[in-house]
mmCIF file of C-alpha atoms in Angstrom:
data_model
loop_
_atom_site.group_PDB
_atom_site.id
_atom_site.type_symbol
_atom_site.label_atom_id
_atom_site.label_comp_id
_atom_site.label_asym_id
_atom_site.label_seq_id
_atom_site.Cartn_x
_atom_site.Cartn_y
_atom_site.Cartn_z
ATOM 1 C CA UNK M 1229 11.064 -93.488 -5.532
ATOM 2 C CA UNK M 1230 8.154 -93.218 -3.569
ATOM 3 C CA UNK M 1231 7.715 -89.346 -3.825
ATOM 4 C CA UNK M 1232 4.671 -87.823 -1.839
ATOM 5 C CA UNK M 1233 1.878 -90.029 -0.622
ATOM 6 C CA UNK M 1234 -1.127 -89.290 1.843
ATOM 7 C CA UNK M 1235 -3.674 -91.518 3.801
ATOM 8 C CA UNK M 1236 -5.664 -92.854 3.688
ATOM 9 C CA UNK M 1237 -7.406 -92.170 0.587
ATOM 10 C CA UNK M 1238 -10.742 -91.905 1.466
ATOM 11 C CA UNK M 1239 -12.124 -91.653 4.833
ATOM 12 C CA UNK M 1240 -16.046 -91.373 6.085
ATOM 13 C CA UNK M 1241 -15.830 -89.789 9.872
ATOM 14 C CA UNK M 1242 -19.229 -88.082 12.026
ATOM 15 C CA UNK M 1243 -19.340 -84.731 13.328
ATOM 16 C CA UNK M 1244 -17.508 -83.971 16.327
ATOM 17 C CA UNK M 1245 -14.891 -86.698 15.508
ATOM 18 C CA UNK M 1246 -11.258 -85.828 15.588
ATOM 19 C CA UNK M 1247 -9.610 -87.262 12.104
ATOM 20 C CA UNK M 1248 -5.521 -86.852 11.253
ATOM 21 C CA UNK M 1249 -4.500 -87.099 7.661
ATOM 22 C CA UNK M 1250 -1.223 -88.325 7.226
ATOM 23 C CA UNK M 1251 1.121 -87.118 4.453
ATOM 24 C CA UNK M 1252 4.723 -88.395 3.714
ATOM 25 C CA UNK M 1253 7.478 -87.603 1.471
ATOM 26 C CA UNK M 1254 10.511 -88.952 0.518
ATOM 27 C CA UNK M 1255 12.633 -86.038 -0.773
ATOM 28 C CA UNK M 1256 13.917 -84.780 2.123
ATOM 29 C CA UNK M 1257 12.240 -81.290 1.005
ATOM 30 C CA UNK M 1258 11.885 -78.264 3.780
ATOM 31 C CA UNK M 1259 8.630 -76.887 2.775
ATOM 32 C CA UNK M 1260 4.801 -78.552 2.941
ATOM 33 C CA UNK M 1261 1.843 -77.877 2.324
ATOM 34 C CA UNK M 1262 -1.754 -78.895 2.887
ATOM 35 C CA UNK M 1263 -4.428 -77.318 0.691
ATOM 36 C CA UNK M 1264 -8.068 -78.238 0.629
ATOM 37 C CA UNK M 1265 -10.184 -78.512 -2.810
ATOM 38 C CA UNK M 1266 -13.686 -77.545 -2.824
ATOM 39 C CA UNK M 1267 -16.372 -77.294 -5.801
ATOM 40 C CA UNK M 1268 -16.200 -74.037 -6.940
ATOM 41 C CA UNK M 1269 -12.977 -73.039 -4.893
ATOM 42 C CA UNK M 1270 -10.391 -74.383 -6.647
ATOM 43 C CA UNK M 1271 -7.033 -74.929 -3.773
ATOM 44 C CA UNK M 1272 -7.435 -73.237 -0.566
ATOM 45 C CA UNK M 1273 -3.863 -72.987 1.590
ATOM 46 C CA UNK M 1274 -5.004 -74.293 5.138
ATOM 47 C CA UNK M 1275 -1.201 -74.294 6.773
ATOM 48 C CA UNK M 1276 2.540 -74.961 5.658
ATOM 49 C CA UNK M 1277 5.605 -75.727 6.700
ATOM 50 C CA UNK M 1278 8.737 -74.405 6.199
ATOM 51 C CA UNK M 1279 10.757 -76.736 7.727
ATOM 52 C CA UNK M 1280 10.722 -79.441 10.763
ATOM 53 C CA UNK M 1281 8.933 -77.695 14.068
ATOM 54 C CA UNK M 1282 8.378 -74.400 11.861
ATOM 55 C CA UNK M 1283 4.333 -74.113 10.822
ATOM 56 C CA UNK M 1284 2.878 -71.027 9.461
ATOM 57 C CA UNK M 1285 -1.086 -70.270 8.958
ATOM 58 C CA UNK M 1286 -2.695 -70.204 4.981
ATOM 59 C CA UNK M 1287 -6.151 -68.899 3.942
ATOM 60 C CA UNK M 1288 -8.391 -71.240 6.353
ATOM 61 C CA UNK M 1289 -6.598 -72.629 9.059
ATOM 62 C CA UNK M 1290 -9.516 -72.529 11.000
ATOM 63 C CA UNK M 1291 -10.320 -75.968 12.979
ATOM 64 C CA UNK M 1292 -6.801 -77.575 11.874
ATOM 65 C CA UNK M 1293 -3.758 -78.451 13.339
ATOM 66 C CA UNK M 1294 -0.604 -79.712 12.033
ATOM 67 C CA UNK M 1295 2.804 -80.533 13.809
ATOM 68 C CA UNK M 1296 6.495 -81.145 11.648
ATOM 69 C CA UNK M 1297 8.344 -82.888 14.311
ATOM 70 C CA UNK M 1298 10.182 -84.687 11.008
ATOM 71 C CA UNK M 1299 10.973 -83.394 7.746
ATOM 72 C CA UNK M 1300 9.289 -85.811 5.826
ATOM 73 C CA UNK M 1301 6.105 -86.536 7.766
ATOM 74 C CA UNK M 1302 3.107 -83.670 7.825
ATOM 75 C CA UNK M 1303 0.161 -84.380 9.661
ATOM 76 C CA UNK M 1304 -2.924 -82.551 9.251
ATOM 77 C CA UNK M 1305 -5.813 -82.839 12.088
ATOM 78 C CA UNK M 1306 -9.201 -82.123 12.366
ATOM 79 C CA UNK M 1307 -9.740 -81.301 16.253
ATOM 80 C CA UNK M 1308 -13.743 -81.529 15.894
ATOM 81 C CA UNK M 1309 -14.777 -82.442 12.354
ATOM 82 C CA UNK M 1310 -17.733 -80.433 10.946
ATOM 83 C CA UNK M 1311 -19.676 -80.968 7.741
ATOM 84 C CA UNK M 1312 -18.469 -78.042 6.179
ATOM 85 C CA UNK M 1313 -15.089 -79.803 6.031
ATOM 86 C CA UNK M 1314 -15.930 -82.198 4.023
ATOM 87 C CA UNK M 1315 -13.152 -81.815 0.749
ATOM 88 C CA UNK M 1316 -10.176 -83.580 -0.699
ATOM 89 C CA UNK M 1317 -7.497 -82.741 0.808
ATOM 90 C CA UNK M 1318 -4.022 -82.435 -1.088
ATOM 91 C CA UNK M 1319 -0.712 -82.270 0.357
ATOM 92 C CA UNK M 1320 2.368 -81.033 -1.273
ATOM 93 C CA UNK M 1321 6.448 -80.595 -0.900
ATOM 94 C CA UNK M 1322 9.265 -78.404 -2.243
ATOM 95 C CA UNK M 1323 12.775 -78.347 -1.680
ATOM 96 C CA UNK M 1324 12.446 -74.319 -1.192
ATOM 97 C CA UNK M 1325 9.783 -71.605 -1.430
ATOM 98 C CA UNK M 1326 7.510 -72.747 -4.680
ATOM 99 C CA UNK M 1327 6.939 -69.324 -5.193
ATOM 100 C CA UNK M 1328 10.207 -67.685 -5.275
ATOM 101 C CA UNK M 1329 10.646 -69.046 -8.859
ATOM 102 C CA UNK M 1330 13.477 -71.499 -7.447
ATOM 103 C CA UNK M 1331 11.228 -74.760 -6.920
ATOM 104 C CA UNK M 1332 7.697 -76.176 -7.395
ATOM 105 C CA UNK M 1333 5.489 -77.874 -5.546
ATOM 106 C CA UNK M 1334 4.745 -81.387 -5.973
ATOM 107 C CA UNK M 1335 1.597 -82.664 -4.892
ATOM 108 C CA UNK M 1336 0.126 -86.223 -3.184
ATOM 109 C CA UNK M 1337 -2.640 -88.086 -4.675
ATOM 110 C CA UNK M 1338 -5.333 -86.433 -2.085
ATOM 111 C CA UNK M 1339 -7.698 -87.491 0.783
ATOM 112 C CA UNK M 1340 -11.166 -87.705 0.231
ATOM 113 C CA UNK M 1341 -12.689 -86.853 3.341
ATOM 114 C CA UNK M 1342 -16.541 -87.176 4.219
ATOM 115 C CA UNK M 1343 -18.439 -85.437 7.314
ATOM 116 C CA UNK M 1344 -21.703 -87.081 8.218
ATOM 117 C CA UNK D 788 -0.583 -61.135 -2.908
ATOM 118 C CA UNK D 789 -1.201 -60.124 -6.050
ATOM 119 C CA UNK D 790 -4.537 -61.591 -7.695
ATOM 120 C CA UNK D 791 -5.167 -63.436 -10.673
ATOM 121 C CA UNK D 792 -8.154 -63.740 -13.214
ATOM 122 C CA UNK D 793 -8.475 -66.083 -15.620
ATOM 123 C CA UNK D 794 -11.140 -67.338 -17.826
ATOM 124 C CA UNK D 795 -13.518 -69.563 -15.878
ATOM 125 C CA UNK D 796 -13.360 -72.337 -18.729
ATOM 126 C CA UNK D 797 -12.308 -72.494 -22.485
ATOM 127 C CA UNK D 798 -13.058 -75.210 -25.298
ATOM 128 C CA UNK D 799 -10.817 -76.389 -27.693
ATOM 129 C CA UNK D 800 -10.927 -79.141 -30.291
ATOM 130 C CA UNK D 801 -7.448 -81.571 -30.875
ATOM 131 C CA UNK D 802 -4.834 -80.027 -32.657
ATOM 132 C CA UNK D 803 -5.387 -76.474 -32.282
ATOM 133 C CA UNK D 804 -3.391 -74.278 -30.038
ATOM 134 C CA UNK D 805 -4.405 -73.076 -27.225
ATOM 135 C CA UNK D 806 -4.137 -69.229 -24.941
ATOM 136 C CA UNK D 807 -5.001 -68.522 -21.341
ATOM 137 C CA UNK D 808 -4.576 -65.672 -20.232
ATOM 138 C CA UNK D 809 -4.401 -64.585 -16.718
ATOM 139 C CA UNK D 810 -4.643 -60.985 -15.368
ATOM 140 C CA UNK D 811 -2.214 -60.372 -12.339
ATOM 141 C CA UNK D 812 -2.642 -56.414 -12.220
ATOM 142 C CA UNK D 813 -0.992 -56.190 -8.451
ATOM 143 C CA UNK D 814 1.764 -58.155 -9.525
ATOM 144 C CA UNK D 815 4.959 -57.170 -7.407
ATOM 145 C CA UNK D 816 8.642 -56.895 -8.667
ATOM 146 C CA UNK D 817 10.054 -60.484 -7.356
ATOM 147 C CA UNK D 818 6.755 -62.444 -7.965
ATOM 148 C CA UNK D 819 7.495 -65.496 -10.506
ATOM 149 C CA UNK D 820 4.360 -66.036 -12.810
ATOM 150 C CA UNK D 821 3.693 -69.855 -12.354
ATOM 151 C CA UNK D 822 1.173 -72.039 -14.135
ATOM 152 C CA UNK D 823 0.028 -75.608 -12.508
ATOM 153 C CA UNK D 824 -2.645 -78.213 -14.670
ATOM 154 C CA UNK D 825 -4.988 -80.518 -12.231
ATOM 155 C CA UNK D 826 -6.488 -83.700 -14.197
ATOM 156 C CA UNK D 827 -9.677 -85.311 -11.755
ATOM 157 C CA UNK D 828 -9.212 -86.695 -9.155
ATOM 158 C CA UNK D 829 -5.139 -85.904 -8.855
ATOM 159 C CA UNK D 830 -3.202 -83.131 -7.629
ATOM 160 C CA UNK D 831 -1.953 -79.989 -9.314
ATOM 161 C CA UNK D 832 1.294 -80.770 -11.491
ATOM 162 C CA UNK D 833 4.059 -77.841 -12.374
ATOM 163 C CA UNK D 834 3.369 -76.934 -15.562
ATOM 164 C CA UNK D 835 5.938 -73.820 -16.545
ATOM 165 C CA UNK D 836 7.479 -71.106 -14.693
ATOM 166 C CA UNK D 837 8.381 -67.582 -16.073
ATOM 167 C CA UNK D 838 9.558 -64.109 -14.994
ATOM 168 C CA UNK D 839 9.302 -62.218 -18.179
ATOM 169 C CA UNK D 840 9.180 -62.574 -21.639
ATOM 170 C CA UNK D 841 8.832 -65.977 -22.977
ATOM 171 C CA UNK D 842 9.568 -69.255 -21.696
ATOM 172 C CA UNK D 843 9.155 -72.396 -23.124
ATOM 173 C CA UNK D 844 9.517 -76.198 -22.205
ATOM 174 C CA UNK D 845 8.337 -79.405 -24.175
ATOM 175 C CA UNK D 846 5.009 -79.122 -23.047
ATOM 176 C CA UNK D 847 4.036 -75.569 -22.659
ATOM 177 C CA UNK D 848 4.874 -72.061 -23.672
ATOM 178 C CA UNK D 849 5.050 -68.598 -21.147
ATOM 179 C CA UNK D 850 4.457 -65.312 -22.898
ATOM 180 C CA UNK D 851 5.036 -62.261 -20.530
ATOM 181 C CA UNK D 852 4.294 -58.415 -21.737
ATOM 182 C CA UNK D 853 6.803 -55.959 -20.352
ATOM 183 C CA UNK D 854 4.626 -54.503 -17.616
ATOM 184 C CA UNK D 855 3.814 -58.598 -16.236
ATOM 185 C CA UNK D 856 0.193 -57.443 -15.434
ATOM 186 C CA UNK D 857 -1.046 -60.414 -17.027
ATOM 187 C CA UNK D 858 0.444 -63.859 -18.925
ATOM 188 C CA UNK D 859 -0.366 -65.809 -21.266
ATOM 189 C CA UNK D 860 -0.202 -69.735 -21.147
ATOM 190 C CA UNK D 861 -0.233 -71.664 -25.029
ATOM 191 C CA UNK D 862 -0.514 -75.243 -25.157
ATOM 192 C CA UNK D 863 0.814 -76.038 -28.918
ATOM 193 C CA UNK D 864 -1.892 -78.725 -30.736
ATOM 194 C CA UNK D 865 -3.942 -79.599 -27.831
ATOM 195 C CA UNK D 866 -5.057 -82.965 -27.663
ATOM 196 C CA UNK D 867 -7.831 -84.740 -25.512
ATOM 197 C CA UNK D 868 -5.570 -85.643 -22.788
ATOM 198 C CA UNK D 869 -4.634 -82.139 -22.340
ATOM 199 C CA UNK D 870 -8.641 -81.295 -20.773
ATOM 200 C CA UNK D 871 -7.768 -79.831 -17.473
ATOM 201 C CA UNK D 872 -8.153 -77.562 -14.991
ATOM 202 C CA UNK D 873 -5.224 -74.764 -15.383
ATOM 203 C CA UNK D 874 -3.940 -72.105 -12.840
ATOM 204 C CA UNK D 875 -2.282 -69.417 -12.646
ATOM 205 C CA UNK D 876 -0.467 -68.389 -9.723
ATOM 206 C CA UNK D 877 1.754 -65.343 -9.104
ATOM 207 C CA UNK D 878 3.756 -64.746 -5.921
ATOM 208 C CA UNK D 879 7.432 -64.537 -4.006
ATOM 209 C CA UNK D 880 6.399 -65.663 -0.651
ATOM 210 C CA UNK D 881 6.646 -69.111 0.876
ATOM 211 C CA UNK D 882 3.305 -70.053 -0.098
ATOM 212 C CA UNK D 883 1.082 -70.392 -3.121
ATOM 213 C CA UNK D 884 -2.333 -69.094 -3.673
ATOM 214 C CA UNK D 885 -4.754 -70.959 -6.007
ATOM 215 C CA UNK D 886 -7.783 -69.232 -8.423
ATOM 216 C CA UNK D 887 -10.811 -71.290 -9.255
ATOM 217 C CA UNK D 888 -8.701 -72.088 -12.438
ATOM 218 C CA UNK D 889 -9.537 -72.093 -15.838
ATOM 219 C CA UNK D 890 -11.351 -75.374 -17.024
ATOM 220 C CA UNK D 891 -10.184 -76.660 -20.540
ATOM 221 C CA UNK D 892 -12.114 -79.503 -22.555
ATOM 222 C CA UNK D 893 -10.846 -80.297 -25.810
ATOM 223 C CA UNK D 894 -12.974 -81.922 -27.988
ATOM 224 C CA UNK D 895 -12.305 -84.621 -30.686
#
């Protein structure tokens, strides 16, 4: 059981570049989630899904995409990667709303993603 | 969504229990109270999930006052594997909002 995996794992991109994180799952769950992790910010929501073709904004969306066109695949881009979003990225899956008190999230291993 | 505090980081040493609390004044009628623990370098892991009262599982214990403006989060006989970063979320919507956490060592 493979779960929830991203990649790559680490990835070293310039300014201005456009860079997609991938993120798969295997549990056929509705709802994902991409979250980035900075020092002193603990998780920050940057967009979810609550099903194929159905993407919603979180906290800072600003200067990503993502697209559902499958259930188990959620790609995050980076149109024009600045500095400032350099972070580990972590994506995650339910089978429902984690915060309806019916599921949880599970989470991938993370992206470590570097802006020069 | 309501807010949460929590302590910004707590120490321990192995075998002694451990209490976070987390302050969720704004909480609303359907939020769930929901605690996750992040180890480096991995993602956030589900630790226990609670409404009101108490709940408990085999690695964690819930404790939730009457009016759920805050929660309280006991690890039983911490050990050094339990050092983590803990949060506390609260909400009912379709997405989750993450605190800063509270940081945990325990020391031997």
């Amino acid at each position: 059981d493979a779960g929830i995996t991203q990649s790559p794992r680490y990835k070293i991109t310039e300014t201005g570049r456009q860079v997609t994180l991938m993120c798969h799952q295997t549990w056929s769950h509705s709802y994902m989630f991409w979250y980035r992790q900075d020092l002193g910010h603990g998780l920050r929501l940057i967009y979810y899904s609550a099903a194929a073709d159905i993407t919603d904004k979180g906290e800072v969306p600003d200067g990503y995409v993502v697209s559902r066109s499958k259930t188990e695949n959620f790609p995050l881009t980076l149109e024009s990667a600045t500095r400032s979003q350099t972070s580990v990225y972590f994506c995650a899956s339910s089978f429902s709303s984690g915060g309806s008190g019916t599921d949880t999230q599970y989470f991938g291993p993370g992206t470590r993603l570097t802006v020069l | 969504l309501a807010k949460t505090t929590q302590p910004i980081s707590m120490d321990s040493y192995e075998g002694q229990e451990v209490n976070i609390t987390c302050s969720h004044n704004n909480i609303a009628t359907n939020d769930y109270i929901t605690w996750y623990q992040q180890f480096p370098s991995q993602g956030p892991r589900f630790i226990i999930q609670g409404y009101k009262t108490k709940v408990t599982n085999e690695v964690a214990s819930l404790f939730i006052p009457a009016d759920r403006k805050s929660s309280t989060l006991s690890l039983p006989r911490v050990s050094l594997s339990d050092t983590a970063v803990y949060y506390c979320l609260v909400d009912n919507t379709d997405k989750l909002i993450f605190g800063t956490g509270t940081r945990l060592q325990v020391f031997p």
